[in-house]
């Protein structure tokens, strides 16, 4: 377990503002916090150095760049097969992330495919691996960002 | 979208805070053009939004879960989504096609948090079945850093399975 980092309300405001828009101007955040830009900048640097802020991303409509089928794939397999499953597919699809799971599935993958056929192809490859009990594919249809809901 | 748009998108997917001047230099256009393209992509809803990424485990969160629910037949799925949106620490939702109807990603602070969430979800009149899958990786918010790899087909192949799993395996 990682060491936790103590943050105060001003840090929380900074995090919330950058969660709404990563490109928010420092000056605007300084206004919201009633601090100088330099003071905000110092806090941002501290949050980055402490590993709280790990980077910044844009969310694009992936369908527009040809990635039509974002999907999560839950896999129930015999224990210890995770690495082998990832190995079998990682060169064949755009695997964004993989995590071990506790619950019905012990491995969860998130992939972004160009076509339904690609997902089906992937499913067939996974099914051929030894120790697979069940594969559940969920195609992500319409995402809703609800980032403001997190308690920072 | 042309190759400039894609290049800008790639840079911003890696780091949404990259100064436009640096992107401009890299792809060989003026900063003004990068700014104009960025604005246009936002207008056209190609770029939906941006956010910093936060390691929630540093802020005392202990894990995250994928909550999959099925909707009661004849009830609007929007009803479920709107109700889930209000629940504490559910930060991403999507309508899904598959065994379930809606998927929600929730950050978990402690056991009490899980219990109250499970109870609240079960009480929703539009929810039929609900299932939790707890992920053992750490808790990237709002989403795992990995989308930049969509643009880098060669580098991706060099990652080992353990790198996929352990990039964040600290829970």
PDB file of C-alpha atoms in Angstrom:
ATOM      1  CA  UNK A   1       0.000   0.000   0.000  1.00  0.00           C
ATOM      2  CA  UNK A   2       1.306   3.418  -0.902  1.00  0.00           C
ATOM      3  CA  UNK A   3       1.979   6.051   1.687  1.00  0.00           C
ATOM      4  CA  UNK A   4      -0.811   8.560   1.665  1.00  0.00           C
ATOM      5  CA  UNK A   5      -0.226  12.250   1.181  1.00  0.00           C
ATOM      6  CA  UNK A   6      -1.925  14.839   3.356  1.00  0.00           C
ATOM      7  CA  UNK A   7      -3.663  17.502   1.308  1.00  0.00           C
ATOM      8  CA  UNK A   8      -5.546  20.562   2.498  1.00  0.00           C
ATOM      9  CA  UNK A   9      -8.623  22.276   1.086  1.00  0.00           C
ATOM     10  CA  UNK A  10      -6.558  24.495  -1.217  1.00  0.00           C
ATOM     11  CA  UNK A  11      -4.819  21.458  -2.721  1.00  0.00           C
ATOM     12  CA  UNK A  12      -8.262  19.901  -3.176  1.00  0.00           C
ATOM     13  CA  UNK A  13      -9.495  23.005  -5.019  1.00  0.00           C
ATOM     14  CA  UNK A  14      -6.460  22.859  -7.319  1.00  0.00           C
ATOM     15  CA  UNK A  15      -7.079  19.180  -8.050  1.00  0.00           C
ATOM     16  CA  UNK A  16     -10.776  19.812  -8.730  1.00  0.00           C
ATOM     17  CA  UNK A  17     -10.083  22.699 -11.093  1.00  0.00           C
ATOM     18  CA  UNK A  18      -7.556  20.682 -13.090  1.00  0.00           C
ATOM     19  CA  UNK A  19      -9.964  17.763 -13.157  1.00  0.00           C
ATOM     20  CA  UNK A  20     -12.517  19.966 -14.891  1.00  0.00           C
ATOM     21  CA  UNK A  21      -9.951  21.116 -17.446  1.00  0.00           C
ATOM     22  CA  UNK A  22      -6.289  20.145 -17.359  1.00  0.00           C
ATOM     23  CA  UNK A  23      -5.424  23.262 -19.355  1.00  0.00           C
ATOM     24  CA  UNK A  24      -6.924  25.725 -16.892  1.00  0.00           C
ATOM     25  CA  UNK A  25      -4.675  28.767 -16.587  1.00  0.00           C
ATOM     26  CA  UNK A  26      -2.674  28.983 -13.380  1.00  0.00           C
ATOM     27  CA  UNK A  27      -3.923  32.528 -12.967  1.00  0.00           C
ATOM     28  CA  UNK A  28      -7.550  31.402 -12.920  1.00  0.00           C
ATOM     29  CA  UNK A  29      -6.881  28.746 -10.286  1.00  0.00           C
ATOM     30  CA  UNK A  30      -4.967  31.329  -8.239  1.00  0.00           C
ATOM     31  CA  UNK A  31      -8.069  33.534  -8.334  1.00  0.00           C
ATOM     32  CA  UNK A  32     -10.320  30.724  -7.175  1.00  0.00           C
ATOM     33  CA  UNK A  33      -7.959  29.969  -4.256  1.00  0.00           C
ATOM     34  CA  UNK A  34      -7.222  33.639  -3.502  1.00  0.00           C
ATOM     35  CA  UNK A  35      -3.513  32.931  -3.790  1.00  0.00           C
ATOM     36  CA  UNK A  36      -0.707  34.133  -6.035  1.00  0.00           C
ATOM     37  CA  UNK A  37       0.064  32.153  -9.190  1.00  0.00           C
ATOM     38  CA  UNK A  38       3.494  31.396  -7.756  1.00  0.00           C
ATOM     39  CA  UNK A  39       1.967  29.886  -4.619  1.00  0.00           C
ATOM     40  CA  UNK A  40      -0.384  27.705  -6.707  1.00  0.00           C
ATOM     41  CA  UNK A  41       2.514  26.651  -8.938  1.00  0.00           C
ATOM     42  CA  UNK A  42       4.484  25.590  -5.865  1.00  0.00           C
ATOM     43  CA  UNK A  43       1.572  23.467  -4.649  1.00  0.00           C
ATOM     44  CA  UNK A  44       1.145  21.848  -8.063  1.00  0.00           C
ATOM     45  CA  UNK A  45       4.842  20.952  -8.085  1.00  0.00           C
ATOM     46  CA  UNK A  46       4.521  19.456  -4.618  1.00  0.00           C
ATOM     47  CA  UNK A  47       1.472  17.393  -5.656  1.00  0.00           C
ATOM     48  CA  UNK A  48       3.365  16.107  -8.673  1.00  0.00           C
ATOM     49  CA  UNK A  49       6.503  15.310  -6.689  1.00  0.00           C
ATOM     50  CA  UNK A  50       4.413  13.425  -4.116  1.00  0.00           C
ATOM     51  CA  UNK A  51       2.870  11.315  -6.880  1.00  0.00           C
ATOM     52  CA  UNK A  52      -0.672  12.615  -6.363  1.00  0.00           C
ATOM     53  CA  UNK A  53      -0.830  14.205  -9.821  1.00  0.00           C
ATOM     54  CA  UNK A  54       0.524  11.631 -12.243  1.00  0.00           C
ATOM     55  CA  UNK A  55      -0.082  13.390 -15.555  1.00  0.00           C
ATOM     56  CA  UNK A  56      -2.843  14.852 -17.680  1.00  0.00           C
ATOM     57  CA  UNK A  57      -4.983  13.354 -20.415  1.00  0.00           C
ATOM     58  CA  UNK A  58      -7.510  14.436 -22.996  1.00  0.00           C
ATOM     59  CA  UNK A  59     -10.585  12.356 -23.644  1.00  0.00           C
ATOM     60  CA  UNK A  60     -11.346  12.191 -27.300  1.00  0.00           C
ATOM     61  CA  UNK A  61     -14.224  10.623 -29.119  1.00  0.00           C
ATOM     62  CA  UNK A  62     -12.251   7.572 -30.138  1.00  0.00           C
ATOM     63  CA  UNK A  63     -14.757   6.664 -32.818  1.00  0.00           C
ATOM     64  CA  UNK A  64     -13.573   9.711 -34.760  1.00  0.00           C
ATOM     65  CA  UNK A  65     -10.055   8.308 -34.995  1.00  0.00           C
ATOM     66  CA  UNK A  66     -11.263   4.895 -36.109  1.00  0.00           C
ATOM     67  CA  UNK A  67     -11.420   3.150 -32.734  1.00  0.00           C
ATOM     68  CA  UNK A  68     -15.044   2.207 -32.928  1.00  0.00           C
ATOM     69  CA  UNK A  69     -15.280  -0.432 -30.267  1.00  0.00           C
ATOM     70  CA  UNK A  70     -14.015   0.281 -26.771  1.00  0.00           C
ATOM     71  CA  UNK A  71     -14.767  -2.781 -24.674  1.00  0.00           C
ATOM     72  CA  UNK A  72     -13.968  -4.270 -21.321  1.00  0.00           C
ATOM     73  CA  UNK A  73     -13.379  -7.988 -21.187  1.00  0.00           C
ATOM     74  CA  UNK A  74     -13.801  -9.873 -17.942  1.00  0.00           C
ATOM     75  CA  UNK A  75     -12.071 -13.238 -17.817  1.00  0.00           C
ATOM     76  CA  UNK A  76     -12.560 -15.989 -15.311  1.00  0.00           C
ATOM     77  CA  UNK A  77      -9.608 -18.342 -15.521  1.00  0.00           C
ATOM     78  CA  UNK A  78      -7.678 -20.674 -13.302  1.00  0.00           C
ATOM     79  CA  UNK A  79      -5.290 -18.693 -11.109  1.00  0.00           C
ATOM     80  CA  UNK A  80      -1.864 -17.790 -12.440  1.00  0.00           C
ATOM     81  CA  UNK A  81      -2.919 -17.619 -16.093  1.00  0.00           C
ATOM     82  CA  UNK A  82      -3.107 -13.829 -16.299  1.00  0.00           C
ATOM     83  CA  UNK A  83       0.332 -13.196 -17.811  1.00  0.00           C
ATOM     84  CA  UNK A  84      -0.192 -15.859 -20.429  1.00  0.00           C
ATOM     85  CA  UNK A  85      -3.572 -14.429 -21.441  1.00  0.00           C
ATOM     86  CA  UNK A  86      -2.154 -10.926 -21.813  1.00  0.00           C
ATOM     87  CA  UNK A  87       0.754 -12.330 -23.804  1.00  0.00           C
ATOM     88  CA  UNK A  88      -1.596 -14.074 -26.206  1.00  0.00           C
ATOM     89  CA  UNK A  89      -3.398 -10.882 -27.223  1.00  0.00           C
ATOM     90  CA  UNK A  90      -1.195  -7.886 -26.517  1.00  0.00           C
ATOM     91  CA  UNK A  91       0.266  -7.730 -30.029  1.00  0.00           C
ATOM     92  CA  UNK A  92      -3.100  -8.255 -31.680  1.00  0.00           C
ATOM     93  CA  UNK A  93      -5.282  -5.514 -30.255  1.00  0.00           C
ATOM     94  CA  UNK A  94      -5.005  -2.161 -28.632  1.00  0.00           C
ATOM     95  CA  UNK A  95      -4.875  -3.276 -25.062  1.00  0.00           C
ATOM     96  CA  UNK A  96      -5.147  -0.155 -22.937  1.00  0.00           C
ATOM     97  CA  UNK A  97      -5.027  -1.677 -19.507  1.00  0.00           C
ATOM     98  CA  UNK A  98      -5.205  -4.920 -17.610  1.00  0.00           C
ATOM     99  CA  UNK A  99      -5.902  -5.506 -13.962  1.00  0.00           C
ATOM    100  CA  UNK A 100      -6.371  -8.496 -11.753  1.00  0.00           C
ATOM    101  CA  UNK A 101      -9.823  -8.640 -10.264  1.00  0.00           C
ATOM    102  CA  UNK A 102     -11.556  -9.947  -7.166  1.00  0.00           C
ATOM    103  CA  UNK A 103     -15.075 -11.125  -7.828  1.00  0.00           C
ATOM    104  CA  UNK A 104     -16.590 -13.069 -10.696  1.00  0.00           C
ATOM    105  CA  UNK A 105     -13.585 -12.430 -12.941  1.00  0.00           C
ATOM    106  CA  UNK A 106      -9.934 -12.594 -12.033  1.00  0.00           C
ATOM    107  CA  UNK A 107      -8.693 -10.561 -14.963  1.00  0.00           C
ATOM    108  CA  UNK A 108     -10.141  -7.450 -16.532  1.00  0.00           C
ATOM    109  CA  UNK A 109      -8.899  -6.042 -19.816  1.00  0.00           C
ATOM    110  CA  UNK A 110      -9.838  -2.839 -21.551  1.00  0.00           C
ATOM    111  CA  UNK A 111      -9.327  -2.858 -25.298  1.00  0.00           C
ATOM    112  CA  UNK A 112     -10.144  -0.503 -28.125  1.00  0.00           C
ATOM    113  CA  UNK A 113     -10.913  -2.321 -31.344  1.00  0.00           C
ATOM    114  CA  UNK A 114     -11.506  -1.141 -34.890  1.00  0.00           C
ATOM    115  CA  UNK A 115     -14.280  -3.617 -35.565  1.00  0.00           C
ATOM    116  CA  UNK A 116     -16.602  -6.184 -34.042  1.00  0.00           C
ATOM    117  CA  UNK A 117     -14.624  -8.828 -35.930  1.00  0.00           C
ATOM    118  CA  UNK A 118     -11.488  -7.753 -34.105  1.00  0.00           C
ATOM    119  CA  UNK A 119     -13.187  -8.256 -30.743  1.00  0.00           C
ATOM    120  CA  UNK A 120     -14.500 -11.631 -31.831  1.00  0.00           C
ATOM    121  CA  UNK A 121     -11.040 -12.627 -33.064  1.00  0.00           C
ATOM    122  CA  UNK A 122      -9.667 -11.609 -29.698  1.00  0.00           C
ATOM    123  CA  UNK A 123     -12.263 -13.634 -27.873  1.00  0.00           C
ATOM    124  CA  UNK A 124     -11.360 -16.704 -29.902  1.00  0.00           C
ATOM    125  CA  UNK A 125      -7.668 -16.298 -29.078  1.00  0.00           C
ATOM    126  CA  UNK A 126      -8.380 -15.951 -25.370  1.00  0.00           C
ATOM    127  CA  UNK A 127     -10.710 -18.939 -25.453  1.00  0.00           C
ATOM    128  CA  UNK A 128      -7.903 -21.104 -26.839  1.00  0.00           C
ATOM    129  CA  UNK A 129      -5.700 -20.431 -23.814  1.00  0.00           C
ATOM    130  CA  UNK A 130      -5.668 -23.200 -21.231  1.00  0.00           C
ATOM    131  CA  UNK A 131      -7.561 -22.656 -17.999  1.00  0.00           C
ATOM    132  CA  UNK A 132     -10.201 -20.235 -19.321  1.00  0.00           C
ATOM    133  CA  UNK A 133     -13.605 -20.684 -17.739  1.00  0.00           C
ATOM    134  CA  UNK A 134     -15.583 -17.694 -18.938  1.00  0.00           C
ATOM    135  CA  UNK A 135     -15.138 -14.570 -21.061  1.00  0.00           C
ATOM    136  CA  UNK A 136     -17.539 -11.631 -20.782  1.00  0.00           C
ATOM    137  CA  UNK A 137     -17.292  -8.857 -23.337  1.00  0.00           C
ATOM    138  CA  UNK A 138     -18.959  -5.514 -22.633  1.00  0.00           C
ATOM    139  CA  UNK A 139     -18.931  -2.953 -25.392  1.00  0.00           C
ATOM    140  CA  UNK A 140     -18.765   0.603 -24.015  1.00  0.00           C
ATOM    141  CA  UNK A 141     -21.527   2.405 -25.774  1.00  0.00           C
ATOM    142  CA  UNK A 142     -22.016   5.854 -24.310  1.00  0.00           C
ATOM    143  CA  UNK A 143     -19.653   7.056 -21.612  1.00  0.00           C
ATOM    144  CA  UNK A 144     -20.604   9.693 -19.051  1.00  0.00           C
ATOM    145  CA  UNK A 145     -17.864  11.587 -17.275  1.00  0.00           C
ATOM    146  CA  UNK A 146     -18.754  12.132 -13.669  1.00  0.00           C
ATOM    147  CA  UNK A 147     -15.379  13.275 -12.405  1.00  0.00           C
ATOM    148  CA  UNK A 148     -16.803  16.017 -10.185  1.00  0.00           C
ATOM    149  CA  UNK A 149     -18.367  13.321  -8.070  1.00  0.00           C
ATOM    150  CA  UNK A 150     -15.086  12.170  -6.583  1.00  0.00           C
ATOM    151  CA  UNK A 151     -14.419  13.244  -3.026  1.00  0.00           C
ATOM    152  CA  UNK A 152     -11.004  14.943  -3.157  1.00  0.00           C
TER     153      UNK A 152
ATOM    154  CA  UNK B   1      -9.351  14.790 -39.054  1.00  0.00           C
ATOM    155  CA  UNK B   2      -6.013  15.068 -40.801  1.00  0.00           C
ATOM    156  CA  UNK B   3      -2.511  14.109 -39.719  1.00  0.00           C
ATOM    157  CA  UNK B   4      -2.010  17.376 -37.808  1.00  0.00           C
ATOM    158  CA  UNK B   5      -5.135  16.780 -35.755  1.00  0.00           C
ATOM    159  CA  UNK B   6      -3.967  13.258 -34.999  1.00  0.00           C
ATOM    160  CA  UNK B   7      -0.505  14.439 -34.003  1.00  0.00           C
ATOM    161  CA  UNK B   8      -1.955  17.097 -31.710  1.00  0.00           C
ATOM    162  CA  UNK B   9      -4.303  14.532 -30.217  1.00  0.00           C
ATOM    163  CA  UNK B  10      -1.406  12.141 -29.657  1.00  0.00           C
ATOM    164  CA  UNK B  11       0.639  14.768 -27.819  1.00  0.00           C
ATOM    165  CA  UNK B  12      -2.316  15.810 -25.679  1.00  0.00           C
ATOM    166  CA  UNK B  13      -3.206  12.210 -24.886  1.00  0.00           C
ATOM    167  CA  UNK B  14       0.335  11.774 -23.557  1.00  0.00           C
ATOM    168  CA  UNK B  15       0.180  15.031 -21.625  1.00  0.00           C
ATOM    169  CA  UNK B  16      -2.835  17.292 -21.857  1.00  0.00           C
ATOM    170  CA  UNK B  17      -0.840  20.145 -20.376  1.00  0.00           C
ATOM    171  CA  UNK B  18       1.835  20.249 -23.080  1.00  0.00           C
ATOM    172  CA  UNK B  19       2.278  23.884 -24.167  1.00  0.00           C
ATOM    173  CA  UNK B  20       0.931  24.465 -27.666  1.00  0.00           C
ATOM    174  CA  UNK B  21       4.278  26.043 -28.584  1.00  0.00           C
ATOM    175  CA  UNK B  22       6.036  22.744 -27.901  1.00  0.00           C
ATOM    176  CA  UNK B  23       3.517  20.742 -29.929  1.00  0.00           C
ATOM    177  CA  UNK B  24       3.849  23.309 -32.719  1.00  0.00           C
ATOM    178  CA  UNK B  25       7.606  22.904 -32.799  1.00  0.00           C
ATOM    179  CA  UNK B  26       7.368  19.130 -32.801  1.00  0.00           C
ATOM    180  CA  UNK B  27       4.949  18.848 -35.695  1.00  0.00           C
ATOM    181  CA  UNK B  28       6.259  21.820 -37.639  1.00  0.00           C
ATOM    182  CA  UNK B  29       3.352  24.272 -37.614  1.00  0.00           C
ATOM    183  CA  UNK B  30       2.742  27.572 -35.820  1.00  0.00           C
ATOM    184  CA  UNK B  31       1.443  27.633 -32.215  1.00  0.00           C
ATOM    185  CA  UNK B  32      -1.534  29.604 -33.499  1.00  0.00           C
ATOM    186  CA  UNK B  33      -2.444  26.754 -35.802  1.00  0.00           C
ATOM    187  CA  UNK B  34      -2.210  24.244 -32.946  1.00  0.00           C
ATOM    188  CA  UNK B  35      -4.497  26.464 -30.855  1.00  0.00           C
ATOM    189  CA  UNK B  36      -6.957  26.778 -33.738  1.00  0.00           C
ATOM    190  CA  UNK B  37      -6.987  23.018 -34.341  1.00  0.00           C
ATOM    191  CA  UNK B  38      -7.458  22.363 -30.626  1.00  0.00           C
ATOM    192  CA  UNK B  39     -10.400  24.744 -30.460  1.00  0.00           C
ATOM    193  CA  UNK B  40     -11.910  23.204 -33.559  1.00  0.00           C
ATOM    194  CA  UNK B  41     -11.577  19.676 -32.203  1.00  0.00           C
ATOM    195  CA  UNK B  42     -13.275  20.793 -28.999  1.00  0.00           C
ATOM    196  CA  UNK B  43     -16.053  22.464 -30.938  1.00  0.00           C
ATOM    197  CA  UNK B  44     -16.595  19.372 -33.061  1.00  0.00           C
ATOM    198  CA  UNK B  45     -16.604  17.181 -29.946  1.00  0.00           C
ATOM    199  CA  UNK B  46     -13.568  15.206 -31.066  1.00  0.00           C
ATOM    200  CA  UNK B  47     -11.870  16.330 -27.865  1.00  0.00           C
ATOM    201  CA  UNK B  48     -14.479  15.815 -25.167  1.00  0.00           C
ATOM    202  CA  UNK B  49     -12.615  17.107 -22.165  1.00  0.00           C
ATOM    203  CA  UNK B  50      -9.312  16.994 -20.374  1.00  0.00           C
ATOM    204  CA  UNK B  51      -8.252  16.234 -16.850  1.00  0.00           C
ATOM    205  CA  UNK B  52      -5.193  15.709 -14.744  1.00  0.00           C
ATOM    206  CA  UNK B  53      -4.706  12.128 -13.638  1.00  0.00           C
ATOM    207  CA  UNK B  54      -4.561  11.473  -9.917  1.00  0.00           C
ATOM    208  CA  UNK B  55      -3.299   8.455  -8.020  1.00  0.00           C
ATOM    209  CA  UNK B  56      -6.169   8.099  -5.586  1.00  0.00           C
ATOM    210  CA  UNK B  57      -4.243   5.616  -3.456  1.00  0.00           C
ATOM    211  CA  UNK B  58      -2.124   8.598  -2.347  1.00  0.00           C
ATOM    212  CA  UNK B  59      -5.269  10.268  -1.063  1.00  0.00           C
ATOM    213  CA  UNK B  60      -6.337   7.371   1.112  1.00  0.00           C
ATOM    214  CA  UNK B  61      -8.485   5.425  -1.343  1.00  0.00           C
ATOM    215  CA  UNK B  62      -8.042   1.683  -1.094  1.00  0.00           C
ATOM    216  CA  UNK B  63      -9.259   0.410  -4.413  1.00  0.00           C
ATOM    217  CA  UNK B  64     -11.705   0.723  -7.235  1.00  0.00           C
ATOM    218  CA  UNK B  65     -14.504  -1.436  -8.440  1.00  0.00           C
ATOM    219  CA  UNK B  66     -16.398  -1.987 -11.659  1.00  0.00           C
ATOM    220  CA  UNK B  67     -20.080  -2.083 -10.851  1.00  0.00           C
ATOM    221  CA  UNK B  68     -22.165  -3.763 -13.546  1.00  0.00           C
ATOM    222  CA  UNK B  69     -25.929  -3.522 -13.377  1.00  0.00           C
ATOM    223  CA  UNK B  70     -28.849  -4.735 -15.404  1.00  0.00           C
ATOM    224  CA  UNK B  71     -31.870  -2.555 -15.783  1.00  0.00           C
ATOM    225  CA  UNK B  72     -35.366  -3.672 -14.854  1.00  0.00           C
ATOM    226  CA  UNK B  73     -37.123  -4.375 -18.177  1.00  0.00           C
ATOM    227  CA  UNK B  74     -39.452  -1.584 -19.290  1.00  0.00           C
ATOM    228  CA  UNK B  75     -37.651   0.975 -17.184  1.00  0.00           C
ATOM    229  CA  UNK B  76     -35.551   3.655 -18.752  1.00  0.00           C
ATOM    230  CA  UNK B  77     -31.829   3.023 -18.529  1.00  0.00           C
ATOM    231  CA  UNK B  78     -31.319   6.743 -18.088  1.00  0.00           C
ATOM    232  CA  UNK B  79     -33.062   6.458 -14.733  1.00  0.00           C
ATOM    233  CA  UNK B  80     -30.372   4.052 -13.506  1.00  0.00           C
ATOM    234  CA  UNK B  81     -27.581   6.199 -14.885  1.00  0.00           C
ATOM    235  CA  UNK B  82     -28.909   9.373 -13.290  1.00  0.00           C
ATOM    236  CA  UNK B  83     -29.278   7.653  -9.921  1.00  0.00           C
ATOM    237  CA  UNK B  84     -25.771   6.155 -10.081  1.00  0.00           C
ATOM    238  CA  UNK B  85     -24.298   9.525 -11.021  1.00  0.00           C
ATOM    239  CA  UNK B  86     -25.381  10.826  -7.631  1.00  0.00           C
ATOM    240  CA  UNK B  87     -23.707   8.089  -5.635  1.00  0.00           C
ATOM    241  CA  UNK B  88     -20.478   9.014  -3.880  1.00  0.00           C
ATOM    242  CA  UNK B  89     -17.253   8.390  -5.771  1.00  0.00           C
ATOM    243  CA  UNK B  90     -18.791   6.926  -8.926  1.00  0.00           C
ATOM    244  CA  UNK B  91     -16.702   8.856 -11.405  1.00  0.00           C
ATOM    245  CA  UNK B  92     -17.243   7.179 -14.754  1.00  0.00           C
ATOM    246  CA  UNK B  93     -20.286   5.474 -16.217  1.00  0.00           C
ATOM    247  CA  UNK B  94     -21.057   3.927 -19.533  1.00  0.00           C
ATOM    248  CA  UNK B  95     -23.955   2.242 -21.219  1.00  0.00           C
ATOM    249  CA  UNK B  96     -22.730  -1.167 -22.255  1.00  0.00           C
ATOM    250  CA  UNK B  97     -23.774  -3.891 -24.631  1.00  0.00           C
ATOM    251  CA  UNK B  98     -23.220  -7.356 -23.213  1.00  0.00           C
ATOM    252  CA  UNK B  99     -24.445  -9.203 -20.159  1.00  0.00           C
ATOM    253  CA  UNK B 100     -25.176  -5.950 -18.353  1.00  0.00           C
ATOM    254  CA  UNK B 101     -26.701  -2.587 -19.259  1.00  0.00           C
ATOM    255  CA  UNK B 102     -24.684  -0.066 -17.310  1.00  0.00           C
ATOM    256  CA  UNK B 103     -21.131  -0.068 -16.011  1.00  0.00           C
ATOM    257  CA  UNK B 104     -19.965   2.333 -13.327  1.00  0.00           C
ATOM    258  CA  UNK B 105     -16.451   2.788 -12.009  1.00  0.00           C
ATOM    259  CA  UNK B 106     -16.224   3.676  -8.357  1.00  0.00           C
ATOM    260  CA  UNK B 107     -13.314   4.592  -6.102  1.00  0.00           C
ATOM    261  CA  UNK B 108     -13.423   2.919  -2.722  1.00  0.00           C
ATOM    262  CA  UNK B 109     -12.204   4.469   0.489  1.00  0.00           C
ATOM    263  CA  UNK B 110     -13.026   1.704   2.947  1.00  0.00           C
ATOM    264  CA  UNK B 111     -15.318  -1.196   3.744  1.00  0.00           C
ATOM    265  CA  UNK B 112     -18.117   1.085   4.967  1.00  0.00           C
ATOM    266  CA  UNK B 113     -17.994   2.812   1.596  1.00  0.00           C
ATOM    267  CA  UNK B 114     -18.552  -0.502  -0.193  1.00  0.00           C
ATOM    268  CA  UNK B 115     -21.378  -1.539   2.120  1.00  0.00           C
ATOM    269  CA  UNK B 116     -23.299   1.709   1.788  1.00  0.00           C
ATOM    270  CA  UNK B 117     -22.843   1.679  -1.982  1.00  0.00           C
ATOM    271  CA  UNK B 118     -24.033  -1.927  -2.327  1.00  0.00           C
ATOM    272  CA  UNK B 119     -27.096  -1.140  -0.208  1.00  0.00           C
ATOM    273  CA  UNK B 120     -27.884   2.032  -2.111  1.00  0.00           C
ATOM    274  CA  UNK B 121     -27.573   0.295  -5.499  1.00  0.00           C
ATOM    275  CA  UNK B 122     -29.801  -2.597  -4.408  1.00  0.00           C
ATOM    276  CA  UNK B 123     -32.506  -0.123  -3.397  1.00  0.00           C
ATOM    277  CA  UNK B 124     -32.688   1.525  -6.817  1.00  0.00           C
ATOM    278  CA  UNK B 125     -36.074   0.628  -8.320  1.00  0.00           C
ATOM    279  CA  UNK B 126     -34.717   0.558 -11.868  1.00  0.00           C
ATOM    280  CA  UNK B 127     -31.866  -1.848 -11.044  1.00  0.00           C
ATOM    281  CA  UNK B 128     -32.393  -5.560 -11.445  1.00  0.00           C
ATOM    282  CA  UNK B 129     -29.025  -7.237 -10.870  1.00  0.00           C
ATOM    283  CA  UNK B 130     -25.833  -5.651  -9.599  1.00  0.00           C
ATOM    284  CA  UNK B 131     -22.370  -7.136  -9.597  1.00  0.00           C
ATOM    285  CA  UNK B 132     -19.074  -5.814  -8.277  1.00  0.00           C
ATOM    286  CA  UNK B 133     -15.612  -6.595  -9.552  1.00  0.00           C
ATOM    287  CA  UNK B 134     -12.811  -5.204  -7.408  1.00  0.00           C
ATOM    288  CA  UNK B 135      -9.616  -4.366  -9.215  1.00  0.00           C
ATOM    289  CA  UNK B 136      -6.334  -5.074  -7.549  1.00  0.00           C
ATOM    290  CA  UNK B 137      -4.309  -2.460  -9.363  1.00  0.00           C
ATOM    291  CA  UNK B 138      -3.943   0.973  -7.829  1.00  0.00           C
ATOM    292  CA  UNK B 139      -6.506   3.656  -8.412  1.00  0.00           C
ATOM    293  CA  UNK B 140      -5.830   5.889 -11.365  1.00  0.00           C
ATOM    294  CA  UNK B 141      -8.376   8.669 -11.685  1.00  0.00           C
ATOM    295  CA  UNK B 142     -10.173   9.344 -13.938  1.00  0.00           C
ATOM    296  CA  UNK B 143      -8.764   6.638 -16.195  1.00  0.00           C
ATOM    297  CA  UNK B 144      -5.700   4.488 -16.599  1.00  0.00           C
ATOM    298  CA  UNK B 145      -2.812   6.021 -18.444  1.00  0.00           C
ATOM    299  CA  UNK B 146      -2.557   3.772 -21.442  1.00  0.00           C
ATOM    300  CA  UNK B 147      -4.536   5.503 -24.144  1.00  0.00           C
ATOM    301  CA  UNK B 148      -1.397   7.128 -25.467  1.00  0.00           C
ATOM    302  CA  UNK B 149      -0.350   3.672 -26.520  1.00  0.00           C
ATOM    303  CA  UNK B 150      -3.139   3.643 -29.077  1.00  0.00           C
ATOM    304  CA  UNK B 151      -0.918   5.947 -31.083  1.00  0.00           C
ATOM    305  CA  UNK B 152       2.290   3.983 -30.596  1.00  0.00           C
ATOM    306  CA  UNK B 153       1.903   0.548 -32.069  1.00  0.00           C
ATOM    307  CA  UNK B 154       5.597  -0.340 -31.995  1.00  0.00           C
ATOM    308  CA  UNK B 155       6.347   0.561 -28.397  1.00  0.00           C
ATOM    309  CA  UNK B 156       3.262  -1.211 -27.155  1.00  0.00           C
ATOM    310  CA  UNK B 157       4.507  -4.569 -28.337  1.00  0.00           C
ATOM    311  CA  UNK B 158       7.531  -4.286 -26.074  1.00  0.00           C
ATOM    312  CA  UNK B 159       5.494  -4.244 -22.885  1.00  0.00           C
ATOM    313  CA  UNK B 160       5.504  -7.508 -20.966  1.00  0.00           C
ATOM    314  CA  UNK B 161       2.340  -8.882 -19.297  1.00  0.00           C
ATOM    315  CA  UNK B 162       3.782  -8.046 -15.922  1.00  0.00           C
ATOM    316  CA  UNK B 163       4.247  -4.477 -16.990  1.00  0.00           C
ATOM    317  CA  UNK B 164       0.579  -4.328 -17.875  1.00  0.00           C
ATOM    318  CA  UNK B 165      -0.417  -5.789 -14.547  1.00  0.00           C
ATOM    319  CA  UNK B 166       2.171  -4.254 -12.282  1.00  0.00           C
ATOM    320  CA  UNK B 167       2.235  -0.771 -13.732  1.00  0.00           C
ATOM    321  CA  UNK B 168       0.044  -0.104 -10.807  1.00  0.00           C
ATOM    322  CA  UNK B 169      -0.161  -3.251  -8.779  1.00  0.00           C
ATOM    323  CA  UNK B 170       0.010  -1.851  -5.313  1.00  0.00           C
ATOM    324  CA  UNK B 171      -3.419  -2.461  -3.860  1.00  0.00           C
TER     325      UNK B 171
END
